[in-house]
mmCIF file of N, CA and C in Angstrom:
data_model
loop_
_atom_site.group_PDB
_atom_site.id
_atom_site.type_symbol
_atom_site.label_atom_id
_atom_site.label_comp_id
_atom_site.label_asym_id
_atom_site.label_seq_id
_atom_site.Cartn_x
_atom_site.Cartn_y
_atom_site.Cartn_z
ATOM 1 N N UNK A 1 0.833 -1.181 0.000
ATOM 2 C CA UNK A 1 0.000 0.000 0.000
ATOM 3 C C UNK A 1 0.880 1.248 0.000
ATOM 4 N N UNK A 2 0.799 2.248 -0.702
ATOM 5 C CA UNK A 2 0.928 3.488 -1.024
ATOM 6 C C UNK A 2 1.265 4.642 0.224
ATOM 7 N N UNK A 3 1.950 5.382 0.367
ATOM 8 C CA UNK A 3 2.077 5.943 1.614
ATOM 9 C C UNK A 3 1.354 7.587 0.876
ATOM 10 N N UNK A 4 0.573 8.030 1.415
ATOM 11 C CA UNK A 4 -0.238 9.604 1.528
ATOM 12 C C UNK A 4 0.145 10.178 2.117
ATOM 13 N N UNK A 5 0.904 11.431 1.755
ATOM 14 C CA UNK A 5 1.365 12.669 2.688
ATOM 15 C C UNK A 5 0.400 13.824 2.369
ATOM 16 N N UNK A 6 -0.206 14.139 3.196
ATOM 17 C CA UNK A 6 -1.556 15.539 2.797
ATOM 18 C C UNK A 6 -0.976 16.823 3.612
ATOM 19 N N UNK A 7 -1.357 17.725 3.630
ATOM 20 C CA UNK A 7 -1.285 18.911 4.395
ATOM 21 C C UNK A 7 -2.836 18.992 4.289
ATOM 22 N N UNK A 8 -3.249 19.373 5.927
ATOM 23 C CA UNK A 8 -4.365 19.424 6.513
ATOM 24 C C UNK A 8 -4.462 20.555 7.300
ATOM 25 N N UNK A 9 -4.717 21.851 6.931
ATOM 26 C CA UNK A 9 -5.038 23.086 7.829
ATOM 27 C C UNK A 9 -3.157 22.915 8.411
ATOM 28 N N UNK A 10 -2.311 23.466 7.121
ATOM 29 C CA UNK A 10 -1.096 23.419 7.531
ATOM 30 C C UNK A 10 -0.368 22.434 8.449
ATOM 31 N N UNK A 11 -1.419 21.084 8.113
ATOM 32 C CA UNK A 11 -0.199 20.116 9.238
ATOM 33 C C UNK A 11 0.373 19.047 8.500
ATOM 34 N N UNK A 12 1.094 18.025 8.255
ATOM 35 C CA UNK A 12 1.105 17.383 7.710
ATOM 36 C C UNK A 12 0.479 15.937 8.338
ATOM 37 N N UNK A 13 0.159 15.018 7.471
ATOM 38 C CA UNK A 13 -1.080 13.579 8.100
ATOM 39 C C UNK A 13 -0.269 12.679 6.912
ATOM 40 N N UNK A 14 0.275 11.846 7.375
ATOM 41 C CA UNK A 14 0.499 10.528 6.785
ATOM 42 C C UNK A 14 -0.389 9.205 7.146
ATOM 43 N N UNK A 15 -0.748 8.694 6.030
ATOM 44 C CA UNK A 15 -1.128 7.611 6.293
ATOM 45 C C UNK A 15 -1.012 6.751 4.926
ATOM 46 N N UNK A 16 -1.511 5.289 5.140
ATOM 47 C CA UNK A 16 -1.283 4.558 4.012
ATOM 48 C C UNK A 16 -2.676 4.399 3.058
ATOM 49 N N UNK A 17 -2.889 3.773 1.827
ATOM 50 C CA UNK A 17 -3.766 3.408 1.519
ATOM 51 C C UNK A 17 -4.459 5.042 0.829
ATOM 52 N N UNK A 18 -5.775 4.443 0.137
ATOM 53 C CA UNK A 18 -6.498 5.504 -0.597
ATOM 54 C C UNK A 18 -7.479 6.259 0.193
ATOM 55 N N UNK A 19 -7.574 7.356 0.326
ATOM 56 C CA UNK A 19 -8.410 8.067 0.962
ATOM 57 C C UNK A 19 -9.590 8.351 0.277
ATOM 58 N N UNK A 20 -10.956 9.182 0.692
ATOM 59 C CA UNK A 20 -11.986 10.113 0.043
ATOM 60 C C UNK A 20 -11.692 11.376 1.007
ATOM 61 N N UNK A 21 -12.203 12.431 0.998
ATOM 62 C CA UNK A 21 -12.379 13.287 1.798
ATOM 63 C C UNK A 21 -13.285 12.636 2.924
ATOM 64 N N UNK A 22 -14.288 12.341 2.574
ATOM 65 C CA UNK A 22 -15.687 11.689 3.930
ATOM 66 C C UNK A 22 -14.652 10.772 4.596
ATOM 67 N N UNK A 23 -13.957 9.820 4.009
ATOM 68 C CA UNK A 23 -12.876 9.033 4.992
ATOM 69 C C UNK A 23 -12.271 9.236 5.925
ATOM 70 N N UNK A 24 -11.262 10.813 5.296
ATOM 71 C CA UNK A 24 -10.321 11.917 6.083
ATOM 72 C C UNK A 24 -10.754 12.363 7.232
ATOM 73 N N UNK A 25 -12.053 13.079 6.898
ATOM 74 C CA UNK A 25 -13.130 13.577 8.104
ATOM 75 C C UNK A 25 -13.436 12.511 8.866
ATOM 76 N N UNK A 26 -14.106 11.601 8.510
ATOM 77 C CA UNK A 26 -14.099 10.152 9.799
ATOM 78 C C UNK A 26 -12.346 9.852 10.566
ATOM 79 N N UNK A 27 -11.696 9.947 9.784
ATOM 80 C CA UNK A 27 -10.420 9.773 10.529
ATOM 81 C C UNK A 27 -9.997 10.462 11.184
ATOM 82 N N UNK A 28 -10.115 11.836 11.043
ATOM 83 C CA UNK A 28 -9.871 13.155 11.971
ATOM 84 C C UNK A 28 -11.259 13.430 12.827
ATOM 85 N N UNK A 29 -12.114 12.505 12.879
ATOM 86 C CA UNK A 29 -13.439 12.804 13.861
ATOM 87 C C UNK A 29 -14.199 14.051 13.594
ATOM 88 N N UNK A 30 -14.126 14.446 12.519
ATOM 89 C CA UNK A 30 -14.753 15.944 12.136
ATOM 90 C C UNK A 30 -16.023 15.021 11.225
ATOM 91 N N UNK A 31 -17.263 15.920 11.700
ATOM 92 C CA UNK A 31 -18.336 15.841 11.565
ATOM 93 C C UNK A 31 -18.709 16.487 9.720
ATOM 94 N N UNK A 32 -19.032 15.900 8.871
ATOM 95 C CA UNK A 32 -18.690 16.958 7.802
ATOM 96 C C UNK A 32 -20.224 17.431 7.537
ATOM 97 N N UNK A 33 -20.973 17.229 8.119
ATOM 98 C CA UNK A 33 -22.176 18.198 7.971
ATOM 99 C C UNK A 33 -21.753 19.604 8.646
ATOM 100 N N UNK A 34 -20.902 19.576 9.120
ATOM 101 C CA UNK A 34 -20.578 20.738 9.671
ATOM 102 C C UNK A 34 -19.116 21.802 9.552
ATOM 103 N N UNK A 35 -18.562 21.243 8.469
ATOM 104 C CA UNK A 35 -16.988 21.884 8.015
ATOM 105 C C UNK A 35 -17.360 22.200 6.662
ATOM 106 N N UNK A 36 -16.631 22.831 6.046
ATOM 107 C CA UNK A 36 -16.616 23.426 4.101
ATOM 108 C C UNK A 36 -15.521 22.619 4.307
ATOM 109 N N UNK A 37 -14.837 21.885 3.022
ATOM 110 C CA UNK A 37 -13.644 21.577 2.843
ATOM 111 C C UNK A 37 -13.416 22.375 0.943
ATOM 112 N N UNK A 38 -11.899 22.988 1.316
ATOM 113 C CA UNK A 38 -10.606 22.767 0.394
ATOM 114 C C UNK A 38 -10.103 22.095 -0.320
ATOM 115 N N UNK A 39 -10.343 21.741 -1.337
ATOM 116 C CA UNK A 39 -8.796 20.607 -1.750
ATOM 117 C C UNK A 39 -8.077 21.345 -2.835
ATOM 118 N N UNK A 40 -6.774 21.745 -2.842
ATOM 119 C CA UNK A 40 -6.071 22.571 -3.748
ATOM 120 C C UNK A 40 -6.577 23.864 -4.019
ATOM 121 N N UNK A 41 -7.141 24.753 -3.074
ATOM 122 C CA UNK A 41 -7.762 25.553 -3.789
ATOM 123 C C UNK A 41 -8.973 26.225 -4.089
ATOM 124 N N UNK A 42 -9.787 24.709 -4.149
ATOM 125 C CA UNK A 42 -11.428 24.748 -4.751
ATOM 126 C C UNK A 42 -12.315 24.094 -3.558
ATOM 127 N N UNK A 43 -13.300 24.957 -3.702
ATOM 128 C CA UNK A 43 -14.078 24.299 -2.674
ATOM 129 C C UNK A 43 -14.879 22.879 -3.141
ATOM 130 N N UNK A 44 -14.837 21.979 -2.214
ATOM 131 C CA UNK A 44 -15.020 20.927 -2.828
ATOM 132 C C UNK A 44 -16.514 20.562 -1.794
ATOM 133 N N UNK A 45 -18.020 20.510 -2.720
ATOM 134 C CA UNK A 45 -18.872 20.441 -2.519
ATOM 135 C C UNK A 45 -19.603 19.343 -1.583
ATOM 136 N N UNK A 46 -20.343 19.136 -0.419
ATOM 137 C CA UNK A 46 -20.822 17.953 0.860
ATOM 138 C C UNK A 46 -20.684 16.538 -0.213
ATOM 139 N N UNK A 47 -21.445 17.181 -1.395
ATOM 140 C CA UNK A 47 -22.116 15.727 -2.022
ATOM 141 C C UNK A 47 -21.116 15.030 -2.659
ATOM 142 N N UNK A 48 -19.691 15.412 -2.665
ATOM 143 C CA UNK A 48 -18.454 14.877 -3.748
ATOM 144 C C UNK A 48 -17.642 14.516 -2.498
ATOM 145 N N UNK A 49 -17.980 14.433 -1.444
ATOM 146 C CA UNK A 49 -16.849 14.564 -0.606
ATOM 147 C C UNK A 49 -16.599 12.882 -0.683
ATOM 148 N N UNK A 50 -17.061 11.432 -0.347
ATOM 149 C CA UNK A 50 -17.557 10.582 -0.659
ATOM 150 C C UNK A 50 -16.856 9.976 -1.686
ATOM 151 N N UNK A 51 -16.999 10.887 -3.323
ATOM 152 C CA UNK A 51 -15.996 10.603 -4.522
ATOM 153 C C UNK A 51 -15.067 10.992 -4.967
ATOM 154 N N UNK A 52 -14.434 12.227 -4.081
ATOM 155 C CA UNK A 52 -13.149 12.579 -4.239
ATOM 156 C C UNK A 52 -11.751 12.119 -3.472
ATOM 157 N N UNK A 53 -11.172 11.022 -4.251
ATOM 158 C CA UNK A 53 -10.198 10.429 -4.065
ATOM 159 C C UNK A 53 -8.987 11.730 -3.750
ATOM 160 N N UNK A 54 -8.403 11.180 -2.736
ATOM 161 C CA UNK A 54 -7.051 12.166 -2.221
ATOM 162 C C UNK A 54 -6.148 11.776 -3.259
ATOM 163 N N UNK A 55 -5.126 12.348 -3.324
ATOM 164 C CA UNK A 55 -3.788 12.032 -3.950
ATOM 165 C C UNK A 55 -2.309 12.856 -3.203
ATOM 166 N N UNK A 56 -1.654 11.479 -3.173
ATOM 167 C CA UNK A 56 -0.138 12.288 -2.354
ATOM 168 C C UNK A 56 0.131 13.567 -3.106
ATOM 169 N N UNK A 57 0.319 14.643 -1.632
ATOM 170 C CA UNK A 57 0.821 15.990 -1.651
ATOM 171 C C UNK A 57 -0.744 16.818 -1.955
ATOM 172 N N UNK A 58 -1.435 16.358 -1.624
ATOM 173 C CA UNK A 58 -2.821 17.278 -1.813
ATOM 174 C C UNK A 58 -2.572 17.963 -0.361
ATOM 175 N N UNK A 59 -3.104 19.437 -0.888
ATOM 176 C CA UNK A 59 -3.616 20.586 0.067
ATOM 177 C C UNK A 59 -5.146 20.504 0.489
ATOM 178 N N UNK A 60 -5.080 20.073 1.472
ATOM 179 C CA UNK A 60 -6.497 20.492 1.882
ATOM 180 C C UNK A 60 -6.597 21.322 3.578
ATOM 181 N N UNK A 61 -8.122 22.294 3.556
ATOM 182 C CA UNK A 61 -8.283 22.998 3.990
ATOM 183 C C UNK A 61 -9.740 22.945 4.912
ATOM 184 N N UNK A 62 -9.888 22.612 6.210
ATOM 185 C CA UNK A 62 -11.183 21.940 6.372
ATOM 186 C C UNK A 62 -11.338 23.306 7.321
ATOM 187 N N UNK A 63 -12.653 23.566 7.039
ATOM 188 C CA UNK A 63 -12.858 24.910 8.017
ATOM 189 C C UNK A 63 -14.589 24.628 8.492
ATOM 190 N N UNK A 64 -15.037 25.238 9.926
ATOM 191 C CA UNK A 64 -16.027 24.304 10.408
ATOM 192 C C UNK A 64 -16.727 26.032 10.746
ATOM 193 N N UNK A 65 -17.947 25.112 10.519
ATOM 194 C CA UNK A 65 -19.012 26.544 10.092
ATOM 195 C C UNK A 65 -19.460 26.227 11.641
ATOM 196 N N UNK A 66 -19.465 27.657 12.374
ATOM 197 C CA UNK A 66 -20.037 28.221 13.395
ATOM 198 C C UNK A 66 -21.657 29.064 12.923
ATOM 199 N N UNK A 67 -22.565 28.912 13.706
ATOM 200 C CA UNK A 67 -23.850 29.710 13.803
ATOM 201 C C UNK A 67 -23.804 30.600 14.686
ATOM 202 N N UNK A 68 -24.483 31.676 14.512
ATOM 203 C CA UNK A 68 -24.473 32.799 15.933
ATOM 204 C C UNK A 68 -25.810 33.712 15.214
ATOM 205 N N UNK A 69 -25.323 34.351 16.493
ATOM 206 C CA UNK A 69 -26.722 35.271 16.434
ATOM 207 C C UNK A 69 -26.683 36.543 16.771
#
C-alpha cells in the first residue's frame, strides 16, 4: 500500500492506503455536515466529498461553520 502525505489546515497527516475526503473527516473525527472543505484551492462540494479520491501531496483545507446570532 501506497504511503499519503496531505497537508491538513497546515499540518502534515500521513497515512497509508487511498483516501476520500468523507474518509479523512471520519479519521480526523470531524463531523462533515458541519466543516466546508478545500482541496487545492477549490471548494469541494458535501455531495463529492464521498468521490473525491485524495492524492499524495494534496492541500487540503477543512474549516467548520459556526452559527451565531
Amino acid at each position: 500500500m501506497a504511503e499519503l502525505q496531505l497537508s491538513v489546515n497546515g499540518e502534515t497527516h500521513s497515512m497509508s492506503g487511498e483516501r476520500t475526503i468523507a474518509q479523512l473527516l471520519g479519521d480526523l473525527g470531524v463531523t462533515a455536515k458541519h466543516v466546508a472543505v478545500e482541496l487545492n484551492g477549490e471548494l469541494v462540494p458535501r455531495t463529492q466529498h464521498a468521490d473525491q479520491t485524495l492524492t499524495n501531496g494534496d492541500c487540503l483545507e477543512i474549516v467548520t461553520l459556526v452559527g451565531g446570532g
